[in-house]
mmCIF file of N, CA and C in Angstrom:
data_model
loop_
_atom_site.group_PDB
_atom_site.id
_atom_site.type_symbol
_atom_site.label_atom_id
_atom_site.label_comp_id
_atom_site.label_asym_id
_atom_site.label_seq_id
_atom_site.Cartn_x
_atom_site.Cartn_y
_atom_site.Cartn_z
ATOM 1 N N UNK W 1 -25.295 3.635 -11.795
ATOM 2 C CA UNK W 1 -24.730 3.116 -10.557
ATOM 3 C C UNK W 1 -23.462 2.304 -10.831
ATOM 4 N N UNK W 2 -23.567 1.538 -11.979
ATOM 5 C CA UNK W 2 -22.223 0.995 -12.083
ATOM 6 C C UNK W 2 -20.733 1.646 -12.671
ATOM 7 N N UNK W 3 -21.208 2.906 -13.361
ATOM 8 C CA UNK W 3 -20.136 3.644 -13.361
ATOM 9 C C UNK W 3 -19.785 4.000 -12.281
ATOM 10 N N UNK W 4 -20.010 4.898 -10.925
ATOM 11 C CA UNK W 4 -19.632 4.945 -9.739
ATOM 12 C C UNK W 4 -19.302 4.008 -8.924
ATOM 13 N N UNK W 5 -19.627 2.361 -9.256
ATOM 14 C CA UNK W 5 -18.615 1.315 -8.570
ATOM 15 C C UNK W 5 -17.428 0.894 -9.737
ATOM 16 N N UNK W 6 -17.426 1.349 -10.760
ATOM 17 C CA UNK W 6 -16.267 1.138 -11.630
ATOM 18 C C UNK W 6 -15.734 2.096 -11.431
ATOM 19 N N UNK W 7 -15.304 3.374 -11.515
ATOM 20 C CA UNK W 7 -14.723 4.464 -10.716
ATOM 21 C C UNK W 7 -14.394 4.283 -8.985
ATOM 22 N N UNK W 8 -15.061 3.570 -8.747
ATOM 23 C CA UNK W 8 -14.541 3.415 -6.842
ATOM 24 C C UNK W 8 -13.966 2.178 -7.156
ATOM 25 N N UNK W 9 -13.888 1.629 -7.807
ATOM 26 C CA UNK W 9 -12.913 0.222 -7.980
ATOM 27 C C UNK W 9 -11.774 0.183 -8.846
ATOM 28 N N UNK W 10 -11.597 1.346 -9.691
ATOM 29 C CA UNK W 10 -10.453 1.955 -10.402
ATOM 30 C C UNK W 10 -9.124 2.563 -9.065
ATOM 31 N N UNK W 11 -10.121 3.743 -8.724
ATOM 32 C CA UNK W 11 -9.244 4.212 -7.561
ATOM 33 C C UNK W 11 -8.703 3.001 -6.551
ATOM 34 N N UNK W 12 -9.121 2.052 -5.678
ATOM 35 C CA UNK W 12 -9.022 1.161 -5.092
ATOM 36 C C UNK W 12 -7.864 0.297 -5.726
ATOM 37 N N UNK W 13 -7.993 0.350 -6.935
ATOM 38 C CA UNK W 13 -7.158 -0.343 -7.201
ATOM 39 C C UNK W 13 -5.572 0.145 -7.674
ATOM 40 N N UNK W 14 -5.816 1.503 -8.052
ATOM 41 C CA UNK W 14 -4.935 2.532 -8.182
ATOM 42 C C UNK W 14 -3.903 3.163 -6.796
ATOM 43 N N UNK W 15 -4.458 3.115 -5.591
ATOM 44 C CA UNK W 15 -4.573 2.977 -4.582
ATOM 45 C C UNK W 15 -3.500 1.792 -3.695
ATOM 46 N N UNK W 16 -4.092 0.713 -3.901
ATOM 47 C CA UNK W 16 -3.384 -0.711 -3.759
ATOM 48 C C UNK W 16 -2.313 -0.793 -4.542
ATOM 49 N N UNK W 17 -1.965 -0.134 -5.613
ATOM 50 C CA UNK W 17 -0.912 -0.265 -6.522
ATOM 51 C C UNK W 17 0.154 0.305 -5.929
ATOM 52 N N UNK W 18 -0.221 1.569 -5.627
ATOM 53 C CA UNK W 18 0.681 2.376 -4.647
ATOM 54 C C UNK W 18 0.885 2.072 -3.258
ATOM 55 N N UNK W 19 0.360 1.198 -2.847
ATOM 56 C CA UNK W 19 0.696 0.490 -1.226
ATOM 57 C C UNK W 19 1.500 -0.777 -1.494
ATOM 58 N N UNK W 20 1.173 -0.959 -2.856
ATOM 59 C CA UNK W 20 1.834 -2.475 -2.777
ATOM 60 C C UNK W 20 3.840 -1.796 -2.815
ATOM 61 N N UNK W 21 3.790 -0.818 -3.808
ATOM 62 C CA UNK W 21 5.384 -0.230 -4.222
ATOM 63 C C UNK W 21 5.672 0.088 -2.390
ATOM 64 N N UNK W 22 4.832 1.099 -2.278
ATOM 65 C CA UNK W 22 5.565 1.536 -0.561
ATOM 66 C C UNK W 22 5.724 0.379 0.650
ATOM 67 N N UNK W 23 4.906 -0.749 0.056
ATOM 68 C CA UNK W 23 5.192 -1.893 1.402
ATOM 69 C C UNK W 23 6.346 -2.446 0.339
ATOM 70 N N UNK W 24 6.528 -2.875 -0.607
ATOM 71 C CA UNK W 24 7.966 -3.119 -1.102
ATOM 72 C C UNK W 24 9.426 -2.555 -0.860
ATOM 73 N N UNK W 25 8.990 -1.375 -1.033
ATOM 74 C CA UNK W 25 10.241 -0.522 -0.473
ATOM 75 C C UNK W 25 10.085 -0.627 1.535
ATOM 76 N N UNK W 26 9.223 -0.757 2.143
ATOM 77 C CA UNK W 26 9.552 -1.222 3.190
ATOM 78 C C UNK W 26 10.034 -2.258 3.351
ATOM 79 N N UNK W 27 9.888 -3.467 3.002
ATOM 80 C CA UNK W 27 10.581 -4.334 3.091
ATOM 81 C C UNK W 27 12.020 -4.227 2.658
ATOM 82 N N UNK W 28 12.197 -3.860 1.076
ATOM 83 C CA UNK W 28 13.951 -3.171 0.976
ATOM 84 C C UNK W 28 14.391 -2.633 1.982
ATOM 85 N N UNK W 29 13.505 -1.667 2.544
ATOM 86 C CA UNK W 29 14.658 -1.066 3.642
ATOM 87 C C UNK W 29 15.176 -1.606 4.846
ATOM 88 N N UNK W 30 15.007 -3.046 4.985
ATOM 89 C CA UNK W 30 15.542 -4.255 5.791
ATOM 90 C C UNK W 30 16.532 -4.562 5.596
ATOM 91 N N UNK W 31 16.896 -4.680 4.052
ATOM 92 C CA UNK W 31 18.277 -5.261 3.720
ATOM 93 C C UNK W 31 18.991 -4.182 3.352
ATOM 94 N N UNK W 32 20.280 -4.238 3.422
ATOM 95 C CA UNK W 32 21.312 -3.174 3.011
ATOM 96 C C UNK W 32 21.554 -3.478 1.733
ATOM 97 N N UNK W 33 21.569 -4.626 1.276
ATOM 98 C CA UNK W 33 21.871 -5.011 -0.070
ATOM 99 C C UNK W 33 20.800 -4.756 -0.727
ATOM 100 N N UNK W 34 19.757 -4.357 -0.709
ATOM 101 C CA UNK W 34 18.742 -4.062 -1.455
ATOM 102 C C UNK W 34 19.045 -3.004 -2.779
ATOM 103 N N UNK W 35 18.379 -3.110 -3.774
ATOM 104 C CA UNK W 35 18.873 -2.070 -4.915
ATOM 105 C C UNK W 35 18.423 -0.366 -4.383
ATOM 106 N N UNK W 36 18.953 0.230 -4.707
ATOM 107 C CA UNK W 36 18.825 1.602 -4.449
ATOM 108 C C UNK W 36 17.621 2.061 -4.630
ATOM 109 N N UNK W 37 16.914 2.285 -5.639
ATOM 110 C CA UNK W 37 15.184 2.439 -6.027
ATOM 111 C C UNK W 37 14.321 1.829 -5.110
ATOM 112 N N UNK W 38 14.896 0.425 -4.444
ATOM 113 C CA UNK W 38 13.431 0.031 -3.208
ATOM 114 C C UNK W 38 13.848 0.680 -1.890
ATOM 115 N N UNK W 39 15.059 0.764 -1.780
ATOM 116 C CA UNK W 39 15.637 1.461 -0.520
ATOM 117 C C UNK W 39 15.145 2.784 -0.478
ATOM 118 N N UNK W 40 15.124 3.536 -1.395
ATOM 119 C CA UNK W 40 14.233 4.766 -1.925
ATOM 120 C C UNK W 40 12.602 5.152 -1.793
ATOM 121 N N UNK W 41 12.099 3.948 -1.880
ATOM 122 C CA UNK W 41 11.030 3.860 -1.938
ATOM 123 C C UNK W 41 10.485 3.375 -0.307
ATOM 124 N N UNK W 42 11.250 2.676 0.464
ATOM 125 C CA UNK W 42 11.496 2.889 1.483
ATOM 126 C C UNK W 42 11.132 3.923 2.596
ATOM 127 N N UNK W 43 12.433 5.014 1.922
ATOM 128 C CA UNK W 43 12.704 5.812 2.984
ATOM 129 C C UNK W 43 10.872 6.742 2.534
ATOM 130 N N UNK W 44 10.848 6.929 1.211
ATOM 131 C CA UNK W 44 9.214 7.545 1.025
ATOM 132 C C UNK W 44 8.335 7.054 2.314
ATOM 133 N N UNK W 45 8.223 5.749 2.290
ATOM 134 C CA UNK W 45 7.102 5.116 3.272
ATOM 135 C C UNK W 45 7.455 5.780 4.945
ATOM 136 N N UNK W 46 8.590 6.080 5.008
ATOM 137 C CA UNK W 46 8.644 6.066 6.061
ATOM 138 C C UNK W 46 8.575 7.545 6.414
ATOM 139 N N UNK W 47 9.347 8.654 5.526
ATOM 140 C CA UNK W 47 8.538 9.462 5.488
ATOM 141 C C UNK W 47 6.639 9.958 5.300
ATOM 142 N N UNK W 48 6.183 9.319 4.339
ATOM 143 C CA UNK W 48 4.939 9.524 4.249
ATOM 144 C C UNK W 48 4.047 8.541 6.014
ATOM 145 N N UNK W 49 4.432 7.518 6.461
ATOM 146 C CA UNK W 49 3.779 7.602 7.893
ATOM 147 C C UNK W 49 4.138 8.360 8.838
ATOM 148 N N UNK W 50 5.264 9.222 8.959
ATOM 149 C CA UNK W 50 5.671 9.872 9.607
ATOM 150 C C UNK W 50 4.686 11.269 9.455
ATOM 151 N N UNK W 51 4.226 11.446 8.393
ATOM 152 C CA UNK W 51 3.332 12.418 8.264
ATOM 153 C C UNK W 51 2.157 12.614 8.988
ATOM 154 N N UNK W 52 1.795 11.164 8.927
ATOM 155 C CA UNK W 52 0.239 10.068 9.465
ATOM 156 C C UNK W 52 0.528 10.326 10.991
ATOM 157 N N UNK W 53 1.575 10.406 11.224
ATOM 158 C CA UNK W 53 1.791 10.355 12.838
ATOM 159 C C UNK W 53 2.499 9.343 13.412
ATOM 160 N N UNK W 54 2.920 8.144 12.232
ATOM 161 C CA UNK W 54 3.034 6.919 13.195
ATOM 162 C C UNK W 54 4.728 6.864 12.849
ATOM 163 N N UNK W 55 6.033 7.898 13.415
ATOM 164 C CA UNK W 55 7.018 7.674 12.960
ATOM 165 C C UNK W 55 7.909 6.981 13.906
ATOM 166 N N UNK W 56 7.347 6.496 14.999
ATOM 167 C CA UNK W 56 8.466 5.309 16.050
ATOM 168 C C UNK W 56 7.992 3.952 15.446
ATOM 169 N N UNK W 57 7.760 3.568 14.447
ATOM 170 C CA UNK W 57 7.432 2.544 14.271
ATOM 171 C C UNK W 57 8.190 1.428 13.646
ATOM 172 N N UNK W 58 9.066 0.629 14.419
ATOM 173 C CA UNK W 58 10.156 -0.505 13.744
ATOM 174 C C UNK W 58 10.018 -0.368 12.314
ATOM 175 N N UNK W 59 10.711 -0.980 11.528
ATOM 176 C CA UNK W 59 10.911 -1.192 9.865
ATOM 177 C C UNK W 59 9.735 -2.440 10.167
ATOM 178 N N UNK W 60 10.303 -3.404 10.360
ATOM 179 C CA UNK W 60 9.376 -4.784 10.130
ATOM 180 C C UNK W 60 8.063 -4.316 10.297
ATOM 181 N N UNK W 61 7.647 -3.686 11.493
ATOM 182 C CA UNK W 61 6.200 -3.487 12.046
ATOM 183 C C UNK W 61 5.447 -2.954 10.548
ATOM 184 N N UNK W 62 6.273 -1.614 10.331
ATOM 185 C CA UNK W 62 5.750 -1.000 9.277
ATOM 186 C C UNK W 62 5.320 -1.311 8.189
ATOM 187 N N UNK W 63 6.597 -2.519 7.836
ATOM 188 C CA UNK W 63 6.395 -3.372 6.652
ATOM 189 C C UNK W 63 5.155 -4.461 6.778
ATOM 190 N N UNK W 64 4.927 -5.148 8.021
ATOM 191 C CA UNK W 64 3.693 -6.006 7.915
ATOM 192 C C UNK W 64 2.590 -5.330 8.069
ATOM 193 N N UNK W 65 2.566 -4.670 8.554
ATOM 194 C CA UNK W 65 1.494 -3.210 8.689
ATOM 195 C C UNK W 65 0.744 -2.837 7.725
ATOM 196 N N UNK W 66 1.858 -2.565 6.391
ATOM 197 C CA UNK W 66 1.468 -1.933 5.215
ATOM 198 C C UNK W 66 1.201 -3.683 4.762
ATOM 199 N N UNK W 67 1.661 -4.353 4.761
ATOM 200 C CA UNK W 67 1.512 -5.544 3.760
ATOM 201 C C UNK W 67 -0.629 -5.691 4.173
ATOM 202 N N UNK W 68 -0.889 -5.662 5.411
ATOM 203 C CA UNK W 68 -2.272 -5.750 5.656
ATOM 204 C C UNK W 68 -2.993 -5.037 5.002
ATOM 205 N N UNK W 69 -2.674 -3.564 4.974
ATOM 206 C CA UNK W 69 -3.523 -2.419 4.896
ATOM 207 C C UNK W 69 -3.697 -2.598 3.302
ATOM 208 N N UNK W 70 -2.166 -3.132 2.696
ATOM 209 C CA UNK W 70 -2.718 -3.376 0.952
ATOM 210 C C UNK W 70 -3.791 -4.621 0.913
ATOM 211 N N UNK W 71 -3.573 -5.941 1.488
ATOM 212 C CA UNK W 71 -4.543 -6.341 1.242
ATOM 213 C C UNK W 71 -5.850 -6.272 1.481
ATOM 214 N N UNK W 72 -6.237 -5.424 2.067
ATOM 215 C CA UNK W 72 -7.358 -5.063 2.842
ATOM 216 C C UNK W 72 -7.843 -4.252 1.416
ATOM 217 N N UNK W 73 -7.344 -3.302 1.077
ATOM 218 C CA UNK W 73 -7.704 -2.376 0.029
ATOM 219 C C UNK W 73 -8.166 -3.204 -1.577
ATOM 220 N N UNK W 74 -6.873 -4.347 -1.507
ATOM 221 C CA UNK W 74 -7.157 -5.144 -2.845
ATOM 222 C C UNK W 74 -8.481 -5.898 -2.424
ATOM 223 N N UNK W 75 -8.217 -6.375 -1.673
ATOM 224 C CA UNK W 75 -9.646 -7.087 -1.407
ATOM 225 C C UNK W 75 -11.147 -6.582 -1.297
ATOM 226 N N UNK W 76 -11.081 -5.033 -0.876
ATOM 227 C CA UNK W 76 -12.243 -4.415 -0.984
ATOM 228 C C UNK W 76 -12.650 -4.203 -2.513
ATOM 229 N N UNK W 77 -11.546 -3.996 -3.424
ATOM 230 C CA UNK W 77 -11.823 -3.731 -4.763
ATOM 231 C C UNK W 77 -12.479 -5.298 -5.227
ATOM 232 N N UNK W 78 -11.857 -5.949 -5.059
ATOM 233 C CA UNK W 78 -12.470 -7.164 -5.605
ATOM 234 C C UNK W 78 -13.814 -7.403 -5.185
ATOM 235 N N UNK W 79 -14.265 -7.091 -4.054
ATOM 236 C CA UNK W 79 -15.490 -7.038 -3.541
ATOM 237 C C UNK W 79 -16.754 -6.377 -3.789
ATOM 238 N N UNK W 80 -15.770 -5.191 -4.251
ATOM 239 C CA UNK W 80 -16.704 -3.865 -4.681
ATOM 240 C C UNK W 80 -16.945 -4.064 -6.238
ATOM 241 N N UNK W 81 -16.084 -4.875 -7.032
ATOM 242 C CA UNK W 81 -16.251 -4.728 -8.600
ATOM 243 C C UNK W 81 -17.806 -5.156 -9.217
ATOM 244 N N UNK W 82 -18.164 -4.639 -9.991
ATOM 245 C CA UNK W 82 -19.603 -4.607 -10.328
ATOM 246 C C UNK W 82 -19.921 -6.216 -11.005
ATOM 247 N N UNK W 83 -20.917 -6.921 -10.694
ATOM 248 C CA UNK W 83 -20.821 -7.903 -11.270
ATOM 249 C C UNK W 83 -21.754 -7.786 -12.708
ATOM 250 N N UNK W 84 -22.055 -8.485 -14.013
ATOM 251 C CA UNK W 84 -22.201 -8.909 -14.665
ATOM 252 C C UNK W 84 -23.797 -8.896 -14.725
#
């Protein structure tokens, strides 16, 4: 059993890693001065919700949006990690 919550808490966290880069690059894509790679990473996010369905959605919205949805995910991992 605890290999299958160490494997669901790998992904989770693998997961969150990749929400944390795409809510980063949402936020870059606020500023114009931002470096090219988060602005990039950006336009990904906004493509990839656009996929989801949700593509009228302000920059900011998107960006606090995603900032939730990562912590929600980090926090389930921490929750879910097997204890001792």
């Amino acid at each position: 059993m605890k290999v299958v919550a160490w494997l669901a808490v790998a992904l989770l966290i693998v997961l969150a890693l990749a929400l944390g880069a795409l809510t980063l690059g949402a936020f870059a894509s606020l500023n114009s001065g931002a470096p090219l790679l988060l602005r990039s990473a950006g336009t990904v996010t906004t493509t990839v919700l656009g996929q989801l369905g949700l593509p009228d959605m302000e920059p900011l919205d998107r960006a606090l949006i995603l900032t939730g949805v990562t912590g929600l995910v980090a926090a389930l991992a921490a929750y879910l990690k097997p204890r001792s």
